[in-house]
Amino acid sequence: MLLDARSIAKFFPVRNAGRKSRLHAVDGIDLAIDNGESVGLVGESGCGKSTLARLIARLIDADGGRLDFSGHDLAALSGRSFATTPERAEIQIVFQDPNESLNPSFTVLRAVADPIRRLMPGTSRSQATQLALEALHAVGLPRELAGRFPHQLSGGQKARVGIARAIAVKPKLLILDEPTSALDVSVQAVILKLLARLKAERGMSYLFVSHDLNVVRLICDRIVVMYLGKVVEEGPAEAVFSHPRHPYTQALIGAIPDPARRGTTVARLEKPASSPIDPDPNRCRFAGRCPHEIPRCSREMPSLAETGSRHFAACHLLDQPDTAS
């Protein structure tokens, strides 16, 4: 097991109706990633998936839980302490918008070489330059682009620079936070093929954060579905797509355009999501929006239960075979 997060939590203080409250961005989540495994983390905007990604990357501190990575509890370390550990280089992240994540005053070469110098102690300037050029070559960028600045690159080229910067230090886990959402569809396909190739060549594990289930299906072995800070379903990619067990997952998949479903009725989520601020711990987060809600949903939080081989869902309907989909 490469990563084993247990009961990981993150709450943000807010003022609600004049009193101090907490927004439950990530609320006691368990997440495991094996060596060489690709895990897709999906859900609507605001479900907490990007916050969870940043917790795992140790960009923000957790408010509870354990974060075991290669046998070390990273959640027990302060951000400053983590920055000096070998694990800092082993967990890298590719951000959603390369325009925001690339320093506009850095050339391509410097953008990739700078983390090498910082995270690989003892690396000389010439060695860092060579490793940076190798990383640029690995993502399909010609050497001629090394001296250019971000504003001189296309969107696809900037995305490749972000990937090159992340893989240059040879990480074990690569976190991809919606890396294709800002790109044209044709460029998305190229980047996804690149990521699949890099994973095969380097044996990295991926945590792929996205709201686009079609993208996740192409590259991930397993899918984890989040809703308002909670995991509501997880399992092998094909099992989740072919036989989704949670009504929220069913609605997400039903929203994907598919000519094969023409003429069939798909449940739509027309009601707004409930508030993540001080949610009732004895109520399903999906209650009030679920098209199959039963009275039990508003008085008891469901827990993840196995519904098939390595396939889990948190839904009271699973206890009622006549109503489960």
PDB file of C-alpha atoms in Angstrom:
ATOM      1  CA  MET A   1       0.000   0.000   0.000  1.00  0.00           C
ATOM      2  CA  LEU A   2       1.469   3.354  -1.032  1.00  0.00           C
ATOM      3  CA  LEU A   3      -1.084   5.704   0.559  1.00  0.00           C
ATOM      4  CA  ASP A   4      -3.559   4.942   3.321  1.00  0.00           C
ATOM      5  CA  ALA A   5      -5.590   7.911   4.554  1.00  0.00           C
ATOM      6  CA  ARG A   6      -7.804   7.191   7.557  1.00  0.00           C
ATOM      7  CA  SER A   7     -10.555   9.469   8.921  1.00  0.00           C
ATOM      8  CA  ILE A   8      -8.885  12.445   7.277  1.00  0.00           C
ATOM      9  CA  ALA A   9     -10.779  15.685   7.901  1.00  0.00           C
ATOM     10  CA  LYS A  10     -10.633  19.375   7.062  1.00  0.00           C
ATOM     11  CA  PHE A  11     -13.007  22.028   8.391  1.00  0.00           C
ATOM     12  CA  PHE A  12     -12.989  25.716   7.545  1.00  0.00           C
ATOM     13  CA  PRO A  13     -14.281  28.255  10.080  1.00  0.00           C
ATOM     14  CA  VAL A  14     -17.095  30.466   8.800  1.00  0.00           C
ATOM     15  CA  ARG A  15     -19.665  32.800  10.288  1.00  0.00           C
ATOM     16  CA  ASN A  16     -23.226  31.610   9.801  1.00  0.00           C
ATOM     17  CA  ALA A  17     -26.104  33.823  10.920  1.00  0.00           C
ATOM     18  CA  GLY A  18     -23.741  35.698  13.225  1.00  0.00           C
ATOM     19  CA  ARG A  19     -22.315  32.633  14.958  1.00  0.00           C
ATOM     20  CA  LYS A  20     -19.129  30.659  14.474  1.00  0.00           C
ATOM     21  CA  SER A  21     -19.611  27.559  12.361  1.00  0.00           C
ATOM     22  CA  ARG A  22     -17.532  25.096  10.370  1.00  0.00           C
ATOM     23  CA  LEU A  23     -17.689  24.171   6.724  1.00  0.00           C
ATOM     24  CA  HIS A  24     -17.103  20.416   6.471  1.00  0.00           C
ATOM     25  CA  ALA A  25     -14.969  20.255   3.318  1.00  0.00           C
ATOM     26  CA  VAL A  26     -13.548  16.784   4.043  1.00  0.00           C
ATOM     27  CA  ASP A  27     -15.344  14.880   6.773  1.00  0.00           C
ATOM     28  CA  GLY A  28     -13.662  11.701   7.994  1.00  0.00           C
ATOM     29  CA  ILE A  29     -12.656  10.147   4.665  1.00  0.00           C
ATOM     30  CA  ASP A  30     -10.742   6.884   4.159  1.00  0.00           C
ATOM     31  CA  LEU A  31      -8.763   6.582   0.928  1.00  0.00           C
ATOM     32  CA  ALA A  32      -6.175   4.010  -0.118  1.00  0.00           C
ATOM     33  CA  ILE A  33      -3.953   3.933  -3.201  1.00  0.00           C
ATOM     34  CA  ASP A  34      -1.757   0.973  -4.135  1.00  0.00           C
ATOM     35  CA  ASN A  35       1.589   1.130  -5.872  1.00  0.00           C
ATOM     36  CA  GLY A  36       1.047   1.695  -9.585  1.00  0.00           C
ATOM     37  CA  GLU A  37      -2.706   2.256  -9.181  1.00  0.00           C
ATOM     38  CA  SER A  38      -4.747   5.069 -10.733  1.00  0.00           C
ATOM     39  CA  VAL A  39      -7.632   6.293  -8.587  1.00  0.00           C
ATOM     40  CA  GLY A  40     -10.205   8.738  -9.908  1.00  0.00           C
ATOM     41  CA  LEU A  41     -11.757  11.161  -7.422  1.00  0.00           C
ATOM     42  CA  VAL A  42     -15.005  12.561  -8.820  1.00  0.00           C
ATOM     43  CA  GLY A  43     -17.902  14.741  -7.778  1.00  0.00           C
ATOM     44  CA  GLU A  44     -19.507  18.114  -8.375  1.00  0.00           C
ATOM     45  CA  SER A  45     -17.760  21.393  -7.643  1.00  0.00           C
ATOM     46  CA  GLY A  46     -17.721  21.981  -3.902  1.00  0.00           C
ATOM     47  CA  CYS A  47     -17.782  18.316  -2.892  1.00  0.00           C
ATOM     48  CA  GLY A  48     -14.296  18.554  -1.320  1.00  0.00           C
ATOM     49  CA  LYS A  49     -12.237  16.607  -3.851  1.00  0.00           C
ATOM     50  CA  SER A  50      -9.651  19.349  -4.464  1.00  0.00           C
ATOM     51  CA  THR A  51      -9.369  19.952  -0.718  1.00  0.00           C
ATOM     52  CA  LEU A  52      -8.690  16.242  -0.206  1.00  0.00           C
ATOM     53  CA  ALA A  53      -6.035  16.352  -2.935  1.00  0.00           C
ATOM     54  CA  ARG A  54      -4.317  19.267  -1.217  1.00  0.00           C
ATOM     55  CA  LEU A  55      -4.430  17.471   2.120  1.00  0.00           C
ATOM     56  CA  ILE A  56      -2.686  14.464   0.607  1.00  0.00           C
ATOM     57  CA  ALA A  57      -0.100  16.715  -1.073  1.00  0.00           C
ATOM     58  CA  ARG A  58       0.353  18.418   2.340  1.00  0.00           C
ATOM     59  CA  LEU A  59      -0.352  21.844   0.893  1.00  0.00           C
ATOM     60  CA  ILE A  60      -2.772  22.355   3.789  1.00  0.00           C
ATOM     61  CA  ASP A  61      -2.913  20.767   7.237  1.00  0.00           C
ATOM     62  CA  ALA A  62      -5.576  18.258   8.223  1.00  0.00           C
ATOM     63  CA  ASP A  63      -7.815  18.775  11.243  1.00  0.00           C
ATOM     64  CA  GLY A  64      -7.870  15.077  12.043  1.00  0.00           C
ATOM     65  CA  GLY A  65      -7.007  11.594  10.860  1.00  0.00           C
ATOM     66  CA  ARG A  66      -3.899   9.784   9.642  1.00  0.00           C
ATOM     67  CA  LEU A  67      -2.118  10.030   6.325  1.00  0.00           C
ATOM     68  CA  ASP A  68       0.198   7.041   6.008  1.00  0.00           C
ATOM     69  CA  PHE A  69       2.531   7.251   3.020  1.00  0.00           C
ATOM     70  CA  SER A  70       5.138   4.521   2.603  1.00  0.00           C
ATOM     71  CA  GLY A  71       4.820   3.765   6.307  1.00  0.00           C
ATOM     72  CA  HIS A  72       5.052   7.365   7.583  1.00  0.00           C
ATOM     73  CA  ASP A  73       2.163   9.376   9.040  1.00  0.00           C
ATOM     74  CA  LEU A  74       2.490  12.633   7.127  1.00  0.00           C
ATOM     75  CA  ALA A  75      -0.502  14.194   8.883  1.00  0.00           C
ATOM     76  CA  ALA A  76       1.501  14.228  12.112  1.00  0.00           C
ATOM     77  CA  LEU A  77       4.119  16.530  10.551  1.00  0.00           C
ATOM     78  CA  SER A  78       3.854  20.283  10.279  1.00  0.00           C
ATOM     79  CA  GLY A  79       4.008  21.762   6.802  1.00  0.00           C
ATOM     80  CA  ARG A  80       7.519  23.061   7.470  1.00  0.00           C
ATOM     81  CA  SER A  81       8.730  19.675   8.724  1.00  0.00           C
ATOM     82  CA  PHE A  82       7.185  17.848   5.770  1.00  0.00           C
ATOM     83  CA  ALA A  83       9.037  20.133   3.333  1.00  0.00           C
ATOM     84  CA  THR A  84      12.341  18.700   4.528  1.00  0.00           C
ATOM     85  CA  THR A  85      11.397  15.008   4.294  1.00  0.00           C
ATOM     86  CA  PRO A  86      12.135  12.680   1.347  1.00  0.00           C
ATOM     87  CA  GLU A  87       8.367  12.194   0.947  1.00  0.00           C
ATOM     88  CA  ARG A  88       8.072  15.821  -0.211  1.00  0.00           C
ATOM     89  CA  ALA A  89       9.592  14.826  -3.559  1.00  0.00           C
ATOM     90  CA  GLU A  90       7.642  11.571  -3.708  1.00  0.00           C
ATOM     91  CA  ILE A  91       4.230  13.304  -3.751  1.00  0.00           C
ATOM     92  CA  GLN A  92       3.792  15.814  -6.570  1.00  0.00           C
ATOM     93  CA  ILE A  93       0.764  17.666  -7.902  1.00  0.00           C
ATOM     94  CA  VAL A  94      -0.253  18.959 -11.325  1.00  0.00           C
ATOM     95  CA  PHE A  95      -2.609  21.888 -10.921  1.00  0.00           C
ATOM     96  CA  GLN A  96      -5.776  22.636 -12.849  1.00  0.00           C
ATOM     97  CA  ASP A  97      -4.700  25.909 -14.456  1.00  0.00           C
ATOM     98  CA  PRO A  98      -1.121  26.056 -15.786  1.00  0.00           C
ATOM     99  CA  ASN A  99      -1.522  29.794 -16.327  1.00  0.00           C
ATOM    100  CA  GLU A 100      -1.779  30.247 -12.567  1.00  0.00           C
ATOM    101  CA  SER A 101       0.681  27.562 -11.453  1.00  0.00           C
ATOM    102  CA  LEU A 102       3.627  28.565 -13.679  1.00  0.00           C
ATOM    103  CA  ASN A 103       5.757  31.534 -12.630  1.00  0.00           C
ATOM    104  CA  PRO A 104       5.517  34.025 -15.530  1.00  0.00           C
ATOM    105  CA  SER A 105       9.093  35.206 -14.916  1.00  0.00           C
ATOM    106  CA  PHE A 106      10.587  31.689 -15.137  1.00  0.00           C
ATOM    107  CA  THR A 107      11.655  30.131 -18.395  1.00  0.00           C
ATOM    108  CA  VAL A 108      10.431  26.609 -19.107  1.00  0.00           C
ATOM    109  CA  LEU A 109      13.812  25.184 -18.134  1.00  0.00           C
ATOM    110  CA  ARG A 110      13.954  27.079 -14.852  1.00  0.00           C
ATOM    111  CA  ALA A 111      10.352  26.138 -13.982  1.00  0.00           C
ATOM    112  CA  VAL A 112      11.255  22.451 -14.244  1.00  0.00           C
ATOM    113  CA  ALA A 113      14.792  22.655 -12.816  1.00  0.00           C
ATOM    114  CA  ASP A 114      13.906  24.746  -9.751  1.00  0.00           C
ATOM    115  CA  PRO A 115      12.050  21.966  -7.840  1.00  0.00           C
ATOM    116  CA  ILE A 116      14.862  19.549  -8.717  1.00  0.00           C
ATOM    117  CA  ARG A 117      17.382  21.773  -6.941  1.00  0.00           C
ATOM    118  CA  ARG A 118      15.024  22.205  -3.982  1.00  0.00           C
ATOM    119  CA  LEU A 119      13.832  18.624  -3.540  1.00  0.00           C
ATOM    120  CA  MET A 120      16.876  16.609  -4.591  1.00  0.00           C
ATOM    121  CA  PRO A 121      19.676  17.678  -2.228  1.00  0.00           C
ATOM    122  CA  GLY A 122      23.180  17.501  -3.630  1.00  0.00           C
ATOM    123  CA  THR A 123      22.071  17.960  -7.229  1.00  0.00           C
ATOM    124  CA  SER A 124      24.362  20.367  -9.056  1.00  0.00           C
ATOM    125  CA  ARG A 125      23.090  23.040 -11.418  1.00  0.00           C
ATOM    126  CA  SER A 126      24.274  21.089 -14.448  1.00  0.00           C
ATOM    127  CA  GLN A 127      22.663  17.882 -13.170  1.00  0.00           C
ATOM    128  CA  ALA A 128      19.390  19.709 -12.521  1.00  0.00           C
ATOM    129  CA  THR A 129      19.488  21.135 -16.039  1.00  0.00           C
ATOM    130  CA  GLN A 130      20.025  17.679 -17.504  1.00  0.00           C
ATOM    131  CA  LEU A 131      17.193  16.151 -15.457  1.00  0.00           C
ATOM    132  CA  ALA A 132      14.911  19.010 -16.460  1.00  0.00           C
ATOM    133  CA  LEU A 133      15.668  18.503 -20.147  1.00  0.00           C
ATOM    134  CA  GLU A 134      14.992  14.775 -19.756  1.00  0.00           C
ATOM    135  CA  ALA A 135      11.621  15.540 -18.157  1.00  0.00           C
ATOM    136  CA  LEU A 136      10.724  17.938 -20.976  1.00  0.00           C
ATOM    137  CA  HIS A 137      11.646  15.271 -23.510  1.00  0.00           C
ATOM    138  CA  ALA A 138       9.512  12.730 -21.621  1.00  0.00           C
ATOM    139  CA  VAL A 139       6.418  14.920 -22.046  1.00  0.00           C
ATOM    140  CA  GLY A 140       7.129  15.579 -25.728  1.00  0.00           C
ATOM    141  CA  LEU A 141       8.442  19.148 -25.556  1.00  0.00           C
ATOM    142  CA  PRO A 142      11.398  19.984 -27.838  1.00  0.00           C
ATOM    143  CA  ARG A 143      14.591  21.415 -26.383  1.00  0.00           C
ATOM    144  CA  GLU A 144      13.984  24.650 -28.315  1.00  0.00           C
ATOM    145  CA  LEU A 145      11.133  25.555 -25.963  1.00  0.00           C
ATOM    146  CA  ALA A 146      13.339  25.420 -22.845  1.00  0.00           C
ATOM    147  CA  GLY A 147      14.208  29.113 -23.070  1.00  0.00           C
ATOM    148  CA  ARG A 148      10.649  30.357 -23.574  1.00  0.00           C
ATOM    149  CA  PHE A 149       8.362  31.942 -20.996  1.00  0.00           C
ATOM    150  CA  PRO A 150       4.812  30.747 -20.223  1.00  0.00           C
ATOM    151  CA  HIS A 151       3.146  33.513 -22.258  1.00  0.00           C
ATOM    152  CA  GLN A 152       4.981  32.219 -25.335  1.00  0.00           C
ATOM    153  CA  LEU A 153       3.431  28.745 -25.041  1.00  0.00           C
ATOM    154  CA  SER A 154       0.090  27.256 -26.067  1.00  0.00           C
ATOM    155  CA  GLY A 155      -2.297  25.834 -23.488  1.00  0.00           C
ATOM    156  CA  GLY A 156      -1.250  22.277 -24.273  1.00  0.00           C
ATOM    157  CA  GLN A 157       2.433  23.159 -24.013  1.00  0.00           C
ATOM    158  CA  LYS A 158       1.907  24.813 -20.620  1.00  0.00           C
ATOM    159  CA  ALA A 159       0.066  21.718 -19.420  1.00  0.00           C
ATOM    160  CA  ARG A 160       3.046  19.598 -20.480  1.00  0.00           C
ATOM    161  CA  VAL A 161       5.435  21.892 -18.597  1.00  0.00           C
ATOM    162  CA  GLY A 162       3.346  21.406 -15.450  1.00  0.00           C
ATOM    163  CA  ILE A 163       3.550  17.638 -15.881  1.00  0.00           C
ATOM    164  CA  ALA A 164       7.289  17.767 -16.609  1.00  0.00           C
ATOM    165  CA  ARG A 165       7.884  19.814 -13.455  1.00  0.00           C
ATOM    166  CA  ALA A 166       6.005  17.223 -11.387  1.00  0.00           C
ATOM    167  CA  ILE A 167       7.693  14.109 -12.793  1.00  0.00           C
ATOM    168  CA  ALA A 168      11.222  15.582 -12.853  1.00  0.00           C
ATOM    169  CA  VAL A 169      11.823  14.613  -9.207  1.00  0.00           C
ATOM    170  CA  LYS A 170      10.653  11.032  -9.840  1.00  0.00           C
ATOM    171  CA  PRO A 171       7.579  10.939  -7.566  1.00  0.00           C
ATOM    172  CA  LYS A 172       5.784   7.784  -6.444  1.00  0.00           C
ATOM    173  CA  LEU A 173       2.384   9.505  -6.328  1.00  0.00           C
ATOM    174  CA  LEU A 174       1.222  12.085  -8.868  1.00  0.00           C
ATOM    175  CA  ILE A 175      -1.891  14.073  -7.951  1.00  0.00           C
ATOM    176  CA  LEU A 176      -3.671  15.462 -11.009  1.00  0.00           C
ATOM    177  CA  ASP A 177      -6.175  18.176 -10.089  1.00  0.00           C
ATOM    178  CA  GLU A 178      -8.394  18.463 -13.173  1.00  0.00           C
ATOM    179  CA  PRO A 179      -5.327  18.775 -15.437  1.00  0.00           C
ATOM    180  CA  THR A 180      -7.326  18.810 -18.680  1.00  0.00           C
ATOM    181  CA  SER A 181     -10.340  20.961 -17.750  1.00  0.00           C
ATOM    182  CA  ALA A 182      -8.826  24.178 -19.172  1.00  0.00           C
ATOM    183  CA  LEU A 183      -7.865  22.547 -22.484  1.00  0.00           C
ATOM    184  CA  ASP A 184      -9.617  22.001 -25.795  1.00  0.00           C
ATOM    185  CA  VAL A 185     -11.081  18.529 -26.305  1.00  0.00           C
ATOM    186  CA  SER A 186      -8.475  17.574 -28.908  1.00  0.00           C
ATOM    187  CA  VAL A 187      -5.649  18.648 -26.580  1.00  0.00           C
ATOM    188  CA  GLN A 188      -7.269  16.792 -23.673  1.00  0.00           C
ATOM    189  CA  ALA A 189      -6.990  13.516 -25.573  1.00  0.00           C
ATOM    190  CA  VAL A 190      -3.285  14.106 -26.232  1.00  0.00           C
ATOM    191  CA  ILE A 191      -2.573  14.906 -22.567  1.00  0.00           C
ATOM    192  CA  LEU A 192      -4.493  11.836 -21.377  1.00  0.00           C
ATOM    193  CA  LYS A 193      -2.485   9.593 -23.703  1.00  0.00           C
ATOM    194  CA  LEU A 194       0.688  11.212 -22.378  1.00  0.00           C
ATOM    195  CA  LEU A 195      -0.329  10.557 -18.777  1.00  0.00           C
ATOM    196  CA  ALA A 196      -1.172   6.922 -19.550  1.00  0.00           C
ATOM    197  CA  ARG A 197       2.233   6.452 -21.182  1.00  0.00           C
ATOM    198  CA  LEU A 198       4.141   8.091 -18.315  1.00  0.00           C
ATOM    199  CA  LYS A 199       2.366   5.914 -15.770  1.00  0.00           C
ATOM    200  CA  ALA A 200       3.264   2.758 -17.694  1.00  0.00           C
ATOM    201  CA  GLU A 201       6.879   3.822 -18.149  1.00  0.00           C
ATOM    202  CA  ARG A 202       7.535   5.120 -14.634  1.00  0.00           C
ATOM    203  CA  GLY A 203       5.237   2.981 -12.498  1.00  0.00           C
ATOM    204  CA  MET A 204       3.726   5.983 -10.705  1.00  0.00           C
ATOM    205  CA  SER A 205       0.432   5.973  -8.852  1.00  0.00           C
ATOM    206  CA  TYR A 206      -2.159   8.570  -9.834  1.00  0.00           C
ATOM    207  CA  LEU A 207      -4.852  10.375  -7.891  1.00  0.00           C
ATOM    208  CA  PHE A 208      -6.888  11.901 -10.722  1.00  0.00           C
ATOM    209  CA  VAL A 209      -9.311  14.598  -9.529  1.00  0.00           C
ATOM    210  CA  SER A 210     -12.054  15.464 -12.005  1.00  0.00           C
ATOM    211  CA  HIS A 211     -15.735  16.259 -12.454  1.00  0.00           C
ATOM    212  CA  ASP A 212     -15.621  14.607 -15.901  1.00  0.00           C
ATOM    213  CA  LEU A 213     -16.403  10.923 -15.470  1.00  0.00           C
ATOM    214  CA  ASN A 214     -15.602  10.125 -19.101  1.00  0.00           C
ATOM    215  CA  VAL A 215     -12.036  11.377 -18.597  1.00  0.00           C
ATOM    216  CA  VAL A 216     -11.645   9.408 -15.365  1.00  0.00           C
ATOM    217  CA  ARG A 217     -12.929   6.227 -16.993  1.00  0.00           C
ATOM    218  CA  LEU A 218     -10.197   6.383 -19.631  1.00  0.00           C
ATOM    219  CA  ILE A 219      -7.276   6.499 -17.237  1.00  0.00           C
ATOM    220  CA  CYS A 220      -8.300   5.142 -13.821  1.00  0.00           C
ATOM    221  CA  ASP A 221      -8.430   1.651 -12.349  1.00  0.00           C
ATOM    222  CA  ARG A 222     -10.720   2.614  -9.474  1.00  0.00           C
ATOM    223  CA  ILE A 223     -13.193   5.415  -8.863  1.00  0.00           C
ATOM    224  CA  VAL A 224     -14.072   7.203  -5.619  1.00  0.00           C
ATOM    225  CA  VAL A 225     -17.228   9.361  -5.657  1.00  0.00           C
ATOM    226  CA  MET A 226     -17.483  12.255  -3.185  1.00  0.00           C
ATOM    227  CA  TYR A 227     -20.527  14.238  -2.110  1.00  0.00           C
ATOM    228  CA  LEU A 228     -20.359  17.151   0.363  1.00  0.00           C
ATOM    229  CA  GLY A 229     -17.208  15.965   2.095  1.00  0.00           C
ATOM    230  CA  LYS A 230     -18.118  12.274   2.214  1.00  0.00           C
ATOM    231  CA  VAL A 231     -17.302   9.248   0.058  1.00  0.00           C
ATOM    232  CA  VAL A 232     -20.601   7.815  -1.167  1.00  0.00           C
ATOM    233  CA  GLU A 233     -19.294   5.125  -3.530  1.00  0.00           C
ATOM    234  CA  GLU A 234     -16.030   3.532  -4.583  1.00  0.00           C
ATOM    235  CA  GLY A 235     -15.015   0.553  -6.645  1.00  0.00           C
ATOM    236  CA  PRO A 236     -13.381  -0.698  -9.848  1.00  0.00           C
ATOM    237  CA  ALA A 237     -13.957   1.751 -12.688  1.00  0.00           C
ATOM    238  CA  GLU A 238     -15.946  -0.629 -14.871  1.00  0.00           C
ATOM    239  CA  ALA A 239     -18.125  -1.782 -11.958  1.00  0.00           C
ATOM    240  CA  VAL A 240     -18.973   1.790 -10.962  1.00  0.00           C
ATOM    241  CA  PHE A 241     -19.836   2.743 -14.542  1.00  0.00           C
ATOM    242  CA  SER A 242     -21.740  -0.398 -15.477  1.00  0.00           C
ATOM    243  CA  HIS A 243     -23.551  -0.867 -12.163  1.00  0.00           C
ATOM    244  CA  PRO A 244     -23.541   2.313 -10.028  1.00  0.00           C
ATOM    245  CA  ARG A 245     -25.090   1.655  -6.631  1.00  0.00           C
ATOM    246  CA  HIS A 246     -25.544   5.112  -5.129  1.00  0.00           C
ATOM    247  CA  PRO A 247     -28.292   7.397  -6.535  1.00  0.00           C
ATOM    248  CA  TYR A 248     -25.796  10.261  -6.785  1.00  0.00           C
ATOM    249  CA  THR A 249     -23.401   8.179  -8.881  1.00  0.00           C
ATOM    250  CA  GLN A 250     -26.327   7.032 -11.016  1.00  0.00           C
ATOM    251  CA  ALA A 251     -27.274  10.663 -11.654  1.00  0.00           C
ATOM    252  CA  LEU A 252     -23.691  11.638 -12.533  1.00  0.00           C
ATOM    253  CA  ILE A 253     -23.377   8.800 -15.027  1.00  0.00           C
ATOM    254  CA  GLY A 254     -26.878   9.443 -16.356  1.00  0.00           C
ATOM    255  CA  ALA A 255     -25.869  13.025 -17.156  1.00  0.00           C
ATOM    256  CA  ILE A 256     -23.184  11.816 -19.582  1.00  0.00           C
ATOM    257  CA  PRO A 257     -24.521  12.041 -23.162  1.00  0.00           C
ATOM    258  CA  ASP A 258     -24.999   8.516 -24.473  1.00  0.00           C
ATOM    259  CA  PRO A 259     -26.971   7.619 -27.651  1.00  0.00           C
ATOM    260  CA  ALA A 260     -27.549   4.119 -26.232  1.00  0.00           C
ATOM    261  CA  ARG A 261     -29.809   5.620 -23.554  1.00  0.00           C
ATOM    262  CA  ARG A 262     -31.989   7.536 -25.994  1.00  0.00           C
ATOM    263  CA  GLY A 263     -35.644   7.228 -25.003  1.00  0.00           C
ATOM    264  CA  THR A 264     -34.885   6.084 -21.455  1.00  0.00           C
ATOM    265  CA  THR A 265     -35.693   8.119 -18.352  1.00  0.00           C
ATOM    266  CA  VAL A 266     -32.746   9.313 -16.282  1.00  0.00           C
ATOM    267  CA  ALA A 267     -33.224  10.699 -12.771  1.00  0.00           C
ATOM    268  CA  ARG A 268     -32.214  14.353 -12.604  1.00  0.00           C
ATOM    269  CA  LEU A 269     -30.921  16.228  -9.582  1.00  0.00           C
ATOM    270  CA  GLU A 270     -33.174  19.265  -9.736  1.00  0.00           C
ATOM    271  CA  LYS A 271     -33.067  20.246  -6.057  1.00  0.00           C
ATOM    272  CA  PRO A 272     -30.070  22.191  -4.675  1.00  0.00           C
ATOM    273  CA  ALA A 273     -27.474  20.498  -2.513  1.00  0.00           C
ATOM    274  CA  SER A 274     -27.772  20.920   1.247  1.00  0.00           C
ATOM    275  CA  SER A 275     -25.310  23.158   3.059  1.00  0.00           C
ATOM    276  CA  PRO A 276     -21.896  21.772   4.080  1.00  0.00           C
ATOM    277  CA  ILE A 277     -21.887  24.175   7.047  1.00  0.00           C
ATOM    278  CA  ASP A 278     -22.472  22.281  10.311  1.00  0.00           C
ATOM    279  CA  PRO A 279     -24.351  19.410   8.610  1.00  0.00           C
ATOM    280  CA  ASP A 280     -26.476  17.074  10.722  1.00  0.00           C
ATOM    281  CA  PRO A 281     -24.281  14.027  11.546  1.00  0.00           C
ATOM    282  CA  ASN A 282     -27.428  11.866  11.773  1.00  0.00           C
ATOM    283  CA  ARG A 283     -28.692  12.663   8.292  1.00  0.00           C
ATOM    284  CA  CYS A 284     -27.529  11.458   4.879  1.00  0.00           C
ATOM    285  CA  ARG A 285     -25.782  14.307   3.057  1.00  0.00           C
ATOM    286  CA  PHE A 286     -27.779  13.460  -0.078  1.00  0.00           C
ATOM    287  CA  ALA A 287     -31.140  13.611   1.719  1.00  0.00           C
ATOM    288  CA  GLY A 288     -33.444  16.275   0.336  1.00  0.00           C
ATOM    289  CA  ARG A 289     -31.975  15.880  -3.134  1.00  0.00           C
ATOM    290  CA  CYS A 290     -32.142  12.129  -3.668  1.00  0.00           C
ATOM    291  CA  PRO A 291     -34.891  10.972  -6.067  1.00  0.00           C
ATOM    292  CA  HIS A 292     -35.247   7.709  -4.080  1.00  0.00           C
ATOM    293  CA  GLU A 293     -35.209   9.101  -0.540  1.00  0.00           C
ATOM    294  CA  ILE A 294     -36.832   7.089   2.258  1.00  0.00           C
ATOM    295  CA  PRO A 295     -37.607   8.275   5.833  1.00  0.00           C
ATOM    296  CA  ARG A 296     -34.500   6.577   7.242  1.00  0.00           C
ATOM    297  CA  CYS A 297     -32.282   8.890   5.147  1.00  0.00           C
ATOM    298  CA  SER A 298     -33.200  11.963   7.198  1.00  0.00           C
ATOM    299  CA  ARG A 299     -32.447  10.388  10.567  1.00  0.00           C
ATOM    300  CA  GLU A 300     -29.403   8.130  10.019  1.00  0.00           C
ATOM    301  CA  MET A 301     -26.102   8.647   8.190  1.00  0.00           C
ATOM    302  CA  PRO A 302     -25.405   5.602   5.977  1.00  0.00           C
ATOM    303  CA  SER A 303     -21.978   3.974   6.089  1.00  0.00           C
ATOM    304  CA  LEU A 304     -20.017   2.428   3.263  1.00  0.00           C
ATOM    305  CA  ALA A 305     -21.019  -1.200   2.740  1.00  0.00           C
ATOM    306  CA  GLU A 306     -19.689  -3.737   0.262  1.00  0.00           C
ATOM    307  CA  THR A 307     -22.076  -4.320  -2.638  1.00  0.00           C
ATOM    308  CA  GLY A 308     -19.782  -6.454  -4.775  1.00  0.00           C
ATOM    309  CA  SER A 309     -16.139  -7.365  -5.217  1.00  0.00           C
ATOM    310  CA  ARG A 310     -14.246  -4.310  -3.873  1.00  0.00           C
ATOM    311  CA  HIS A 311     -17.325  -2.197  -4.666  1.00  0.00           C
ATOM    312  CA  PHE A 312     -18.735  -0.100  -1.808  1.00  0.00           C
ATOM    313  CA  ALA A 313     -21.581   2.395  -1.469  1.00  0.00           C
ATOM    314  CA  ALA A 314     -23.182   4.362   1.362  1.00  0.00           C
ATOM    315  CA  CYS A 315     -26.930   4.182   0.815  1.00  0.00           C
ATOM    316  CA  HIS A 316     -29.856   2.858   2.841  1.00  0.00           C
ATOM    317  CA  LEU A 317     -31.513   1.651  -0.369  1.00  0.00           C
ATOM    318  CA  LEU A 318     -28.977  -1.162  -0.485  1.00  0.00           C
ATOM    319  CA  ASP A 319     -30.840  -2.716   2.459  1.00  0.00           C
ATOM    320  CA  GLN A 320     -34.006  -2.800   0.309  1.00  0.00           C
ATOM    321  CA  PRO A 321     -33.383  -5.045  -2.745  1.00  0.00           C
ATOM    322  CA  ASP A 322     -36.755  -4.215  -4.245  1.00  0.00           C
ATOM    323  CA  THR A 323     -35.871  -0.501  -4.533  1.00  0.00           C
ATOM    324  CA  ALA A 324     -32.099  -0.653  -5.152  1.00  0.00           C
ATOM    325  CA  SER A 325     -31.055   0.001  -8.732  1.00  0.00           C
TER     326      SER A 325
END
